Amino acid sequence: MTWTPRRDVTTVVVVAVLMTVAMAVFGMEVKAANAPVGPAGSDTTAAPKATPAFSMSRSGPSPERVVVVANSRDPDSEAIARYYIRKRNIPETNLILMDAPDVTDVTWPEFVDKIFNPLRERLTKDGWLQAYPTDLKDADGRLRYGFFGNRIDFLVVCYGMPIRILNDPARLTATPLTLDHKELYTNQAAVDSELALLAASNTPTTGLVNNPLFGKMNPDDFTRELVVKVARLDGPSPEAVRGLIDSALVGEAHGLQGRAYIDMGGPHQEGEDWLKAASATVRRLGFDVTEDHNKELIGWGTRFDAPAIYLGWYAGQPSGPISDAQFRFPPGAIAVHIHSFSGDAIRKADARWVGPLVVRGVAATVGNVFEPYLSFTHHLDLLMDGLAHGMTTGEAAYYSLPALSWMEVFIGDPLYRPFAVSVPEQLDQAARTPTVESPYAVIREMHLLEDQSHPADALALGEKSFAQKPDLALALALAQNEHGQDHDADALKQLAWCATVDPVPRGDLGLLGEIARWAAAHGGKALALELYAKVLSAPGANPDLLNAFLPEALNLARTSGDEGHRGPWQKQYDLLNPAPKAGEKP
């Protein structure tokens, strides 16, 4: 993803041609040069404090208008489809079983003959697509229909269906090289991105096609019906895919709860701008946010508790906490890492990004099955903007995606609305049936009160909640609030409770280390040493996490004259970092 074209959003031109076969011609052009990051005239950084009821669909996405597609050759594919149908109360008549190739990658003839044409025919027969059928085919072998309507809110493609269409050089040679950039002269694509054009005619297979929904907060019915919005329920195993579905349902029922982690430091300013705007959006929604501006990914020395939102780039696959096989995202988590090939190994648990994210419990993610080039992948600022305005994840995925007939996939339940539950409703739920994520709803409300210049009210809410259910993250939030009001002594008293936690949950060790740092920086060195000791003696602590905190703990012990801690910690450090033997490179 090293080449980053800047391209203008050209107008989508749709010409209806009524002939004896009453055919509609869909002419979405390939983009021209010099496009802005976001749609012209839009403010991609603005986000409401509340989440108004909103939908890209006419009356909101409905389970009755979701079509689910599975591969009849794969029993797991049908089982997942039926599981999703039950969980979302989708009519069983909306299930389509296809005799599709039981492979990940397909050729163009396989895609057209076994997937695209049968689906176009079936969807039209069942009334999902309103069209005038014909026996004619275009140059790529696709059935040519005249379309005048589309009733599908989402087409959900399940585990077991092919994912990628391979490049076909023979078809390329039949296409004149008229594109501005030869890098776009390819017909490899994501299956889902081509299926998005089921309600369109005469679209090119070489290069990309403009997405008419891109940047449209309120598209009219005509524009909305040009695209069949495709989502995919897929991952490394059937169990992981069912977890993906369940995560969305829990997240929607309780509202997204946790923190946001924005991992910057990528190679191009365009992507940095997206992440900066996305960070501003989630802050305005009240989330506690950690921004990492280093070139390296968020590491073991950074807190990574309850990552309800993770947005980052630009590495080939996870490292740090996300790479831990025991790590799990909280229910409903949305996680995306921009990389050229983030989605080219969706069914592998230890390769690239999409597979590992699904295995670790996310509810929604996006990825690229081939090199998309940065400007044509999902714009993460718009993704978060759409969600903040109340879109479902499926709607936000298409709101933020500039190109179709290209390389991108959306993984997750497209009906999932992360902000369907307001913060006050989350607090009411927490009062009745608290969960491990409940304190993060309190922290979010504290931030919203602070933003409205009510720090005392925020402190009162936090203290009341802490008294009812003490929590490490809430303790730090209270200390930070006290510090903001010049009450550092009270802040340290608040943090003293953290030293009593035993055992410390594995996922909270980075948080406890962050609390130790905060205490040391605000006059609480003795408490900090006690907290570091808990981190460094935690059973099963990852060696990388120990190496992240040992140097600062050692330095604090030295400067404090605490030999009782310094000696054992130095031995621990030396065991983890043995000196090279003679002749070995350090």
Coordinates of C-alpha atoms in Angstrom, one line a residue:
M1 CA 0.0 0.0 0.0
T2 CA 2.9 2.3 -0.8
W3 CA 1.2 4.2 -3.7
T4 CA -1.5 6.6 -2.6
P5 CA -3.4 8.2 -5.4
R6 CA -5.4 11.3 -4.7
R7 CA -8.6 11.1 -6.6
D8 CA -11.8 13.1 -7.2
V9 CA -15.2 11.7 -6.6
T10 CA -16.8 11.7 -10.0
T11 CA -20.6 11.7 -10.3
V12 CA -22.3 8.4 -10.7
V13 CA -24.2 8.5 -14.0
V14 CA -27.1 6.1 -14.4
V15 CA -28.8 6.0 -17.8
A16 CA -32.1 4.1 -18.2
V17 CA -32.5 2.7 -21.7
L18 CA -36.0 1.3 -22.4
M19 CA -35.9 -1.1 -25.3
T20 CA -37.8 -4.2 -26.1
V21 CA -36.0 -5.9 -23.2
A22 CA -36.4 -2.8 -21.0
M23 CA -32.8 -2.7 -19.9
A24 CA -31.2 -0.3 -17.4
V25 CA -27.6 0.6 -17.9
F26 CA -25.5 1.4 -14.8
G27 CA -22.5 3.5 -15.6
M28 CA -20.3 4.1 -12.5
E29 CA -17.1 5.6 -13.7
V30 CA -13.6 4.9 -12.5
K31 CA -12.3 7.8 -10.4
A32 CA -10.3 10.7 -11.9
A33 CA -7.4 12.5 -10.3
N34 CA -7.0 14.5 -7.1
A35 CA -9.8 13.4 -4.7
P36 CA -10.3 14.9 -1.2
V37 CA -10.0 12.6 1.8
G38 CA -13.8 13.0 2.5
P39 CA -16.7 13.9 0.4
A40 CA -16.9 17.4 -0.9
G41 CA -18.6 19.9 1.4
S42 CA -18.8 17.5 4.3
D43 CA -17.4 17.9 7.8
T44 CA -15.9 14.5 8.5
T45 CA -14.9 15.4 12.1
A46 CA -18.2 16.5 13.4
A47 CA -20.0 14.0 15.6
P48 CA -23.0 14.5 17.9
K49 CA -22.9 14.0 21.7
A50 CA -26.1 12.0 21.4
T51 CA -26.8 9.2 18.9
P52 CA -30.0 10.1 16.9
A53 CA -32.1 7.4 15.3
F54 CA -30.7 7.2 11.8
S55 CA -30.6 4.8 8.9
M56 CA -29.3 4.7 5.4
S57 CA -32.3 2.5 4.6
R58 CA -35.8 3.9 4.0
S59 CA -37.2 2.8 7.4
G60 CA -34.1 1.4 9.0
P61 CA -32.5 -2.0 8.2
S62 CA -34.9 -4.8 9.0
P63 CA -34.3 -8.5 9.5
E64 CA -37.1 -9.1 7.0
R65 CA -35.0 -7.4 4.3
V66 CA -31.8 -9.4 5.0
V67 CA -31.0 -12.1 2.5
V68 CA -28.5 -14.8 3.8
V69 CA -26.4 -16.8 1.4
A70 CA -24.6 -20.1 2.3
N71 CA -22.8 -22.8 0.4
S72 CA -24.7 -26.1 0.2
R73 CA -21.4 -27.9 -0.3
D74 CA -20.2 -26.9 3.2
P75 CA -22.4 -28.1 6.2
D76 CA -20.7 -25.5 8.4
S77 CA -21.8 -22.7 6.0
E78 CA -25.5 -23.6 6.2
A79 CA -25.2 -24.1 10.0
I80 CA -23.8 -20.6 10.5
A81 CA -26.4 -19.2 8.2
R82 CA -29.2 -20.8 10.2
Y83 CA -27.6 -19.7 13.5
Y84 CA -27.6 -16.1 12.3
I85 CA -31.2 -16.3 11.0
R86 CA -32.3 -17.6 14.4
K87 CA -30.4 -15.0 16.4
R88 CA -31.7 -12.1 14.3
N89 CA -35.2 -13.4 13.6
I90 CA -34.7 -13.4 9.9
P91 CA -37.4 -15.3 8.0
E92 CA -36.1 -18.7 6.9
T93 CA -37.4 -18.0 3.4
N94 CA -34.6 -15.4 3.2
L95 CA -32.0 -18.2 3.2
I96 CA -30.4 -19.0 -0.2
L97 CA -28.3 -22.2 -0.4
M98 CA -25.9 -22.1 -3.4
D99 CA -24.0 -24.8 -5.1
A100 CA -20.8 -22.7 -5.0
P101 CA -17.2 -23.8 -5.3
D102 CA -15.9 -25.0 -1.9
V103 CA -12.7 -22.9 -2.1
T104 CA -11.4 -19.5 -0.9
D105 CA -10.3 -18.3 -4.4
V106 CA -12.3 -18.5 -7.6
T107 CA -11.6 -17.7 -11.2
W108 CA -13.8 -15.2 -13.1
P109 CA -15.7 -18.0 -15.0
E110 CA -16.4 -19.8 -11.6
F111 CA -17.5 -16.6 -10.0
V112 CA -19.9 -15.6 -12.9
D113 CA -21.3 -19.0 -13.6
K114 CA -21.5 -20.4 -10.1
I115 CA -22.2 -17.3 -7.9
F116 CA -23.1 -14.1 -9.7
N117 CA -25.5 -15.2 -12.3
P118 CA -27.4 -17.8 -10.1
L119 CA -27.7 -15.1 -7.4
R120 CA -28.9 -12.4 -9.9
E121 CA -31.5 -14.9 -11.3
R122 CA -32.7 -16.1 -7.8
L123 CA -32.9 -12.6 -6.3
T124 CA -34.9 -11.4 -9.2
K125 CA -37.2 -14.4 -9.2
D126 CA -37.9 -14.0 -5.5
G127 CA -38.6 -10.3 -5.9
W128 CA -35.6 -8.9 -4.0
L129 CA -34.4 -7.2 -7.2
Q130 CA -37.0 -5.7 -9.4
A131 CA -35.8 -6.2 -13.0
Y132 CA -36.6 -7.1 -16.5
P133 CA -34.8 -10.4 -17.1
T134 CA -33.2 -11.2 -20.4
D135 CA -31.1 -14.0 -21.8
L136 CA -28.4 -11.6 -22.9
K137 CA -25.0 -11.5 -21.3
D138 CA -22.3 -8.9 -21.2
A139 CA -18.7 -9.3 -22.3
D140 CA -17.9 -10.9 -19.0
G141 CA -20.7 -13.5 -19.1
R142 CA -23.0 -11.8 -16.6
L143 CA -26.7 -11.9 -17.2
R144 CA -27.9 -8.5 -18.4
Y145 CA -31.1 -7.4 -16.6
G146 CA -32.9 -4.0 -16.7
F147 CA -33.2 -3.0 -13.0
F148 CA -35.7 -0.7 -11.5
G149 CA -35.7 -1.6 -7.8
N150 CA -33.8 -3.3 -4.9
R151 CA -35.5 -4.4 -1.7
I152 CA -32.4 -5.8 0.0
D153 CA -31.1 -4.1 3.1
F154 CA -28.1 -6.5 3.4
L155 CA -26.9 -9.5 1.6
V156 CA -25.1 -11.6 4.2
V157 CA -22.5 -14.1 2.8
C158 CA -21.6 -16.9 5.2
Y159 CA -18.4 -18.9 6.0
G160 CA -17.8 -21.4 3.3
M161 CA -18.5 -19.1 0.4
P162 CA -15.5 -18.1 -1.8
I163 CA -13.8 -14.8 -0.8
R164 CA -11.5 -13.7 -3.6
I165 CA -11.7 -13.5 -7.4
L166 CA -8.3 -14.1 -9.0
N167 CA -6.9 -11.8 -11.7
D168 CA -7.5 -13.0 -15.2
P169 CA -4.9 -11.7 -17.7
A170 CA -6.9 -13.0 -20.7
R171 CA -9.8 -10.7 -19.7
L172 CA -7.4 -7.8 -19.2
T173 CA -6.0 -8.0 -22.7
A174 CA -9.5 -7.5 -24.0
T175 CA -9.8 -4.3 -22.0
P176 CA -8.1 -1.1 -23.3
L177 CA -5.7 0.4 -20.9
T178 CA -7.5 3.7 -20.4
L179 CA -7.0 4.1 -16.6
D180 CA -4.9 7.0 -15.2
H181 CA -2.8 4.5 -13.2
K182 CA -1.6 1.1 -14.4
E183 CA -1.8 -0.1 -10.8
L184 CA -5.5 -0.1 -11.2
Y185 CA -5.4 -2.3 -14.3
T186 CA -6.5 -5.5 -12.7
N187 CA -9.6 -7.5 -12.4
Q188 CA -8.8 -9.3 -9.1
A189 CA -11.4 -8.4 -6.5
A190 CA -13.3 -9.4 -3.4
V191 CA -16.3 -11.6 -4.1
D192 CA -18.4 -9.3 -1.9
S193 CA -17.4 -6.2 -3.7
E194 CA -18.5 -7.6 -7.0
L195 CA -21.8 -8.9 -5.5
A196 CA -22.5 -5.3 -4.4
L197 CA -23.2 -4.7 -8.1
L198 CA -25.9 -7.3 -8.5
A199 CA -28.4 -4.5 -9.1
A200 CA -26.3 -2.8 -11.7
S201 CA -25.6 -3.4 -15.3
N202 CA -22.6 -2.8 -17.6
T203 CA -20.1 -2.2 -14.8
P204 CA -16.5 -2.8 -15.6
T205 CA -14.6 -5.7 -14.1
T206 CA -11.2 -4.1 -14.8
G207 CA -10.3 -1.3 -12.3
L208 CA -12.7 0.0 -9.7
V209 CA -16.2 1.5 -9.6
N210 CA -17.4 4.5 -7.6
N211 CA -19.6 3.6 -4.6
P212 CA -22.6 6.0 -4.9
L213 CA -23.2 5.6 -1.1
F214 CA -19.7 6.9 -0.2
G215 CA -20.0 9.9 2.1
K216 CA -23.8 10.1 1.7
M217 CA -25.3 10.5 5.1
N218 CA -28.9 10.5 3.8
P219 CA -28.9 9.0 0.3
D220 CA -32.2 9.2 -1.6
D221 CA -34.0 6.0 -2.5
F222 CA -32.7 6.0 -6.1
T223 CA -29.1 6.1 -5.0
R224 CA -29.6 3.7 -2.1
E225 CA -31.1 1.0 -4.5
L226 CA -28.1 1.1 -6.8
V227 CA -26.0 -0.9 -4.4
V228 CA -26.6 -4.3 -2.8
K229 CA -24.8 -3.8 0.6
V230 CA -22.9 -7.1 1.3
A231 CA -21.7 -8.3 4.7
R232 CA -19.8 -11.4 5.5
L233 CA -19.9 -13.7 8.5
D234 CA -16.6 -15.4 8.2
G235 CA -13.4 -16.2 10.1
P236 CA -10.9 -19.0 11.0
S237 CA -13.5 -21.4 12.3
P238 CA -17.3 -21.9 12.7
E239 CA -16.9 -21.3 16.4
A240 CA -15.2 -18.0 15.8
V241 CA -17.9 -16.9 13.4
R242 CA -20.6 -17.7 15.9
G243 CA -18.7 -15.7 18.4
L244 CA -18.7 -12.8 16.0
I245 CA -22.5 -12.9 15.8
D246 CA -22.9 -13.3 19.6
S247 CA -20.5 -10.4 20.2
A248 CA -22.6 -8.1 18.2
L249 CA -25.8 -9.1 19.9
V250 CA -24.3 -8.6 23.4
G251 CA -22.8 -5.3 22.3
E252 CA -26.1 -4.0 20.9
A253 CA -28.0 -5.1 24.0
H254 CA -25.7 -3.3 26.4
G255 CA -24.2 -0.6 24.2
L256 CA -20.6 -0.4 23.4
Q257 CA -18.6 -0.2 26.6
G258 CA -14.8 0.1 27.0
R259 CA -12.0 2.3 25.8
A260 CA -10.7 3.5 22.4
Y261 CA -7.2 2.9 21.2
I262 CA -6.0 4.8 18.1
D263 CA -2.7 3.5 16.8
M264 CA -1.1 6.1 14.5
G265 CA 2.4 6.4 13.1
G266 CA 1.7 5.0 9.6
P267 CA 3.5 5.9 6.4
H268 CA 1.1 8.4 4.8
Q269 CA -0.6 11.6 6.0
E270 CA -3.9 10.7 4.5
G271 CA -4.3 7.7 6.9
E272 CA -3.0 9.8 9.8
D273 CA -5.7 12.4 9.1
W274 CA -8.4 9.7 9.2
L275 CA -7.3 8.4 12.5
K276 CA -7.0 11.8 14.0
A277 CA -10.5 12.6 13.0
A278 CA -11.8 9.3 14.2
S279 CA -10.1 9.9 17.6
A280 CA -11.8 13.2 17.9
T281 CA -15.2 11.6 17.1
V282 CA -14.9 8.9 19.8
R283 CA -13.7 11.5 22.3
R284 CA -16.8 13.6 21.7
L285 CA -18.8 10.5 22.4
G286 CA -17.2 10.4 25.8
F287 CA -14.8 7.4 25.4
D288 CA -11.6 7.3 27.2
V289 CA -9.0 7.3 24.4
T290 CA -5.3 6.2 24.2
E291 CA -3.5 7.6 21.1
D292 CA -0.2 6.0 20.2
H293 CA 1.9 8.0 17.7
N294 CA 4.9 5.7 17.6
K295 CA 5.8 3.8 14.4
E296 CA 5.6 0.5 16.3
L297 CA 2.2 -0.9 17.2
I298 CA 0.8 -0.5 20.7
G299 CA 3.0 -2.6 22.9
W300 CA 3.0 -4.4 26.2
G301 CA 4.0 -1.3 28.1
T302 CA 0.7 0.5 27.2
R303 CA -2.6 -0.2 28.9
F304 CA -4.9 -2.1 26.6
D305 CA -7.8 -2.9 28.9
A306 CA -11.3 -3.2 27.4
P307 CA -10.5 -2.1 23.8
A308 CA -14.1 -1.6 22.6
I309 CA -12.7 0.5 19.7
Y310 CA -9.3 -0.2 18.1
L311 CA -8.2 1.6 14.9
G312 CA -4.7 1.4 13.7
W313 CA -2.1 0.9 11.0
Y314 CA 0.4 -0.1 9.4
A315 CA 1.7 -3.6 10.2
G316 CA 1.4 -7.0 8.5
Q317 CA -0.2 -8.6 11.6
P318 CA -0.8 -8.1 15.3
S319 CA 1.9 -7.7 17.9
G320 CA 1.8 -6.7 21.6
P321 CA -1.4 -7.5 23.5
I322 CA -3.5 -8.4 20.5
S323 CA -1.0 -11.1 19.5
D324 CA -1.6 -12.9 22.9
A325 CA -3.6 -16.0 22.2
Q326 CA -5.5 -15.5 25.5
F327 CA -6.4 -11.9 24.7
R328 CA -10.1 -11.2 24.1
F329 CA -11.9 -8.0 23.0
P330 CA -15.0 -6.9 25.0
P331 CA -18.4 -7.7 23.6
G332 CA -19.4 -5.5 20.6
A333 CA -15.8 -4.4 19.9
I334 CA -15.1 -2.7 16.6
A335 CA -11.5 -3.2 15.5
V336 CA -9.8 -2.3 12.2
H337 CA -6.2 -2.2 11.1
I338 CA -5.4 -0.7 7.8
H339 CA -3.0 -2.8 5.8
S340 CA -2.8 -3.7 2.1
F341 CA -3.6 -7.4 2.8
S342 CA -5.4 -7.2 6.1
G343 CA -8.1 -9.6 4.8
D344 CA -6.3 -11.9 2.5
A345 CA -6.2 -14.7 5.1
I346 CA -9.6 -14.4 6.7
R347 CA -9.7 -18.1 7.6
K348 CA -6.4 -18.2 9.4
A349 CA -6.2 -17.4 13.1
D350 CA -2.6 -16.4 13.1
A351 CA -2.1 -14.5 9.8
R352 CA -2.7 -10.9 8.8
W353 CA -5.5 -9.1 10.8
V354 CA -9.1 -10.1 10.0
G355 CA -8.7 -13.7 11.1
P356 CA -6.9 -12.9 14.4
L357 CA -9.4 -10.1 15.2
V358 CA -12.4 -12.4 14.7
V359 CA -10.8 -15.2 16.8
R360 CA -10.2 -12.7 19.6
G361 CA -13.8 -11.7 19.8
V362 CA -14.5 -8.5 17.7
A363 CA -18.1 -7.9 16.5
A364 CA -17.1 -6.0 13.3
T365 CA -14.0 -5.3 11.2
V366 CA -13.1 -4.6 7.6
G367 CA -10.2 -5.8 5.5
N368 CA -8.5 -5.9 2.1
V369 CA -8.2 -9.2 0.2
F370 CA -5.7 -7.7 -2.3
E371 CA -3.8 -4.4 -2.5
P372 CA -6.5 -1.7 -2.6
Y373 CA -4.2 1.4 -2.3
L374 CA -5.0 3.6 0.6
S375 CA -7.5 6.1 -0.9
F376 CA -9.8 3.2 -1.9
T377 CA -10.0 1.4 1.4
H378 CA -12.5 2.2 4.1
H379 CA -12.0 5.7 5.4
L380 CA -11.9 5.2 9.2
D381 CA -12.9 8.8 9.9
L382 CA -16.2 8.2 8.0
L383 CA -16.7 4.8 9.5
M384 CA -16.7 6.2 13.1
D385 CA -18.7 9.3 11.9
G386 CA -21.4 7.0 10.6
L387 CA -21.5 4.9 13.7
A388 CA -21.6 8.0 15.9
H389 CA -24.7 9.2 13.9
G390 CA -26.5 6.0 14.7
M391 CA -25.7 3.9 11.6
T392 CA -25.5 0.1 11.8
T393 CA -22.0 -1.3 11.2
G394 CA -23.1 -2.4 7.7
E395 CA -24.4 1.0 6.8
A396 CA -21.2 2.7 8.2
A397 CA -19.1 0.3 6.2
Y398 CA -20.7 1.5 2.9
Y399 CA -20.8 5.1 4.0
S400 CA -17.0 5.0 4.4
L401 CA -16.1 2.9 1.3
P402 CA -15.2 4.8 -1.9
A403 CA -14.9 1.9 -4.3
L404 CA -16.8 -1.2 -5.4
S405 CA -15.7 -3.9 -7.7
W406 CA -12.4 -3.7 -5.7
M407 CA -10.7 -5.4 -2.8
E408 CA -12.6 -4.7 0.4
V409 CA -14.7 -6.8 2.7
F410 CA -16.9 -6.0 5.7
I411 CA -16.9 -8.8 8.4
G412 CA -19.7 -8.8 10.9
D413 CA -23.4 -8.6 11.5
P414 CA -24.5 -5.6 9.4
L415 CA -27.6 -5.0 11.6
Y416 CA -25.4 -4.3 14.7
R417 CA -25.9 -0.8 16.0
P418 CA -23.1 -0.1 18.6
F419 CA -24.8 3.0 20.0
A420 CA -28.4 1.8 20.2
V421 CA -28.2 2.0 24.0
S422 CA -27.5 5.5 25.5
V423 CA -25.1 6.1 28.3
P424 CA -27.9 6.7 30.9
E425 CA -29.5 3.4 29.8
Q426 CA -26.1 1.7 30.2
L427 CA -25.8 3.1 33.8
D428 CA -29.3 1.9 34.6
Q429 CA -28.4 -1.6 33.3
A430 CA -25.2 -1.5 35.4
A431 CA -27.1 -0.7 38.5
R432 CA -29.4 -3.7 38.0
T433 CA -26.9 -6.3 36.6
P434 CA -23.3 -5.0 36.6
T435 CA -20.7 -6.5 34.2
V436 CA -17.0 -6.3 34.0
E437 CA -17.4 -3.5 31.4
S438 CA -19.9 -1.5 33.5
P439 CA -17.3 0.9 35.0
Y440 CA -16.4 2.1 31.5
A441 CA -19.9 3.4 31.0
V442 CA -19.4 5.4 34.2
I443 CA -16.1 6.7 32.9
R444 CA -17.8 7.7 29.7
E445 CA -20.5 9.6 31.5
M446 CA -17.8 11.3 33.7
H447 CA -16.1 12.5 30.5
L448 CA -19.3 13.8 29.1
L449 CA -20.0 15.7 32.3
E450 CA -16.5 17.1 32.3
D451 CA -16.9 18.3 28.7
Q452 CA -20.0 20.1 29.9
S453 CA -18.0 21.8 32.6
H454 CA -19.4 19.7 35.5
P455 CA -16.2 18.1 37.0
A456 CA -17.8 18.0 40.5
D457 CA -20.8 16.0 39.2
A458 CA -18.4 13.7 37.3
L459 CA -16.4 13.1 40.5
A460 CA -19.6 12.5 42.5
L461 CA -20.8 10.0 40.0
G462 CA -17.5 8.2 39.9
E463 CA -17.2 8.0 43.7
K464 CA -20.7 6.7 44.1
S465 CA -20.0 4.0 41.4
F466 CA -16.6 3.1 42.9
A467 CA -18.2 2.6 46.3
Q468 CA -20.6 0.2 44.9
K469 CA -18.2 -1.6 42.6
P470 CA -14.5 -0.8 42.9
D471 CA -12.5 -1.0 39.7
L472 CA -9.0 -0.3 38.5
A473 CA -10.0 1.7 35.5
L474 CA -12.5 3.7 37.5
A475 CA -9.9 4.3 40.2
L476 CA -7.5 5.9 37.6
A477 CA -10.3 8.0 36.1
L478 CA -11.2 9.3 39.6
A479 CA -7.6 10.1 40.3
Q480 CA -7.3 12.0 37.0
N481 CA -10.4 14.0 37.9
E482 CA -9.1 14.8 41.3
H483 CA -5.8 15.9 39.7
G484 CA -7.7 18.2 37.4
Q485 CA -9.1 19.9 40.5
D486 CA -5.7 20.2 42.1
H487 CA -6.5 17.4 44.7
D488 CA -3.4 15.2 44.2
A489 CA -3.4 14.0 47.8
D490 CA -7.0 12.8 47.4
A491 CA -6.1 11.2 44.0
L492 CA -3.4 9.1 45.6
K493 CA -5.7 8.0 48.4
Q494 CA -8.1 6.9 45.6
L495 CA -5.4 4.8 44.0
A496 CA -4.3 3.1 47.2
W497 CA -7.1 0.6 46.8
C498 CA -5.4 -0.7 43.6
A499 CA -2.7 -2.2 45.7
T500 CA -5.2 -4.5 47.4
V501 CA -6.4 -6.2 44.1
D502 CA -5.5 -9.8 44.2
P503 CA -5.3 -11.5 41.8
V504 CA -5.0 -8.8 39.1
P505 CA -6.7 -10.0 35.9
R506 CA -4.2 -10.7 33.1
G507 CA -5.8 -8.2 30.8
D508 CA -5.5 -5.4 33.5
L509 CA -1.7 -5.8 34.1
G510 CA -0.9 -3.0 31.6
L511 CA -3.5 -0.8 33.3
L512 CA -2.0 -1.5 36.7
G513 CA 1.4 -0.5 35.3
E514 CA -0.1 2.7 33.9
I515 CA -1.6 3.4 37.4
A516 CA 1.9 2.9 38.9
R517 CA 3.3 5.4 36.4
W518 CA 0.6 7.9 37.2
A519 CA 1.3 7.6 41.0
A520 CA 5.0 8.0 40.5
A521 CA 4.5 11.1 38.5
H522 CA 2.2 12.7 41.0
G523 CA 4.1 12.3 44.3
G524 CA 3.2 8.7 45.1
K525 CA 6.5 6.9 44.6
A526 CA 5.9 4.4 47.5
L527 CA 2.5 3.4 46.1
A528 CA 4.0 3.2 42.6
L529 CA 6.7 0.7 43.8
E530 CA 4.0 -1.4 45.5
L531 CA 1.9 -1.4 42.3
Y532 CA 5.0 -2.3 40.1
A533 CA 5.7 -5.2 42.4
K534 CA 2.2 -6.6 41.8
V535 CA 2.6 -6.3 38.0
L536 CA 6.1 -7.9 38.0
S537 CA 5.1 -10.8 40.3
A538 CA 1.7 -11.6 38.6
P539 CA 1.4 -15.3 37.8
G540 CA 1.6 -15.9 34.0
A541 CA 2.7 -12.4 33.2
N542 CA 4.0 -12.2 29.6
P543 CA 7.8 -11.8 29.4
D544 CA 7.3 -8.9 27.0
L545 CA 5.1 -7.2 29.5
L546 CA 7.6 -7.7 32.2
N547 CA 10.4 -6.3 30.0
A548 CA 8.2 -3.3 29.3
F549 CA 7.8 -2.4 32.9
L550 CA 11.0 -3.6 34.6
P551 CA 13.3 -0.8 33.4
E552 CA 11.0 2.0 34.8
A553 CA 10.4 0.1 38.0
L554 CA 14.1 -0.5 38.4
N555 CA 14.8 3.2 37.8
L556 CA 12.2 4.3 40.4
A557 CA 13.7 1.8 42.9
R558 CA 17.2 3.2 42.4
T559 CA 16.1 6.8 42.6
S560 CA 14.0 6.1 45.7
G561 CA 16.8 4.1 47.4
D562 CA 14.6 1.0 47.6
E563 CA 17.1 -1.8 47.6
G564 CA 14.4 -4.3 48.7
H565 CA 12.8 -4.0 45.3
R566 CA 15.8 -3.1 43.2
G567 CA 17.8 -6.3 43.9
P568 CA 15.1 -8.9 43.0
W569 CA 13.9 -6.8 40.0
Q570 CA 17.5 -6.6 38.6
K571 CA 17.8 -10.4 38.9
Q572 CA 14.4 -10.8 37.1
Y573 CA 15.6 -8.4 34.4
D574 CA 18.9 -10.3 33.9
L575 CA 17.1 -13.6 33.6
L576 CA 14.8 -12.2 30.9
N577 CA 17.7 -10.5 29.1
P578 CA 20.8 -12.6 29.5
A579 CA 24.1 -11.1 28.4
P580 CA 25.4 -12.5 25.1
K581 CA 28.1 -15.1 25.4
A582 CA 31.5 -14.5 24.0
G583 CA 31.5 -14.3 20.2
E584 CA 27.7 -13.8 20.1
K585 CA 26.1 -10.7 18.8
P586 CA 24.2 -8.7 21.4

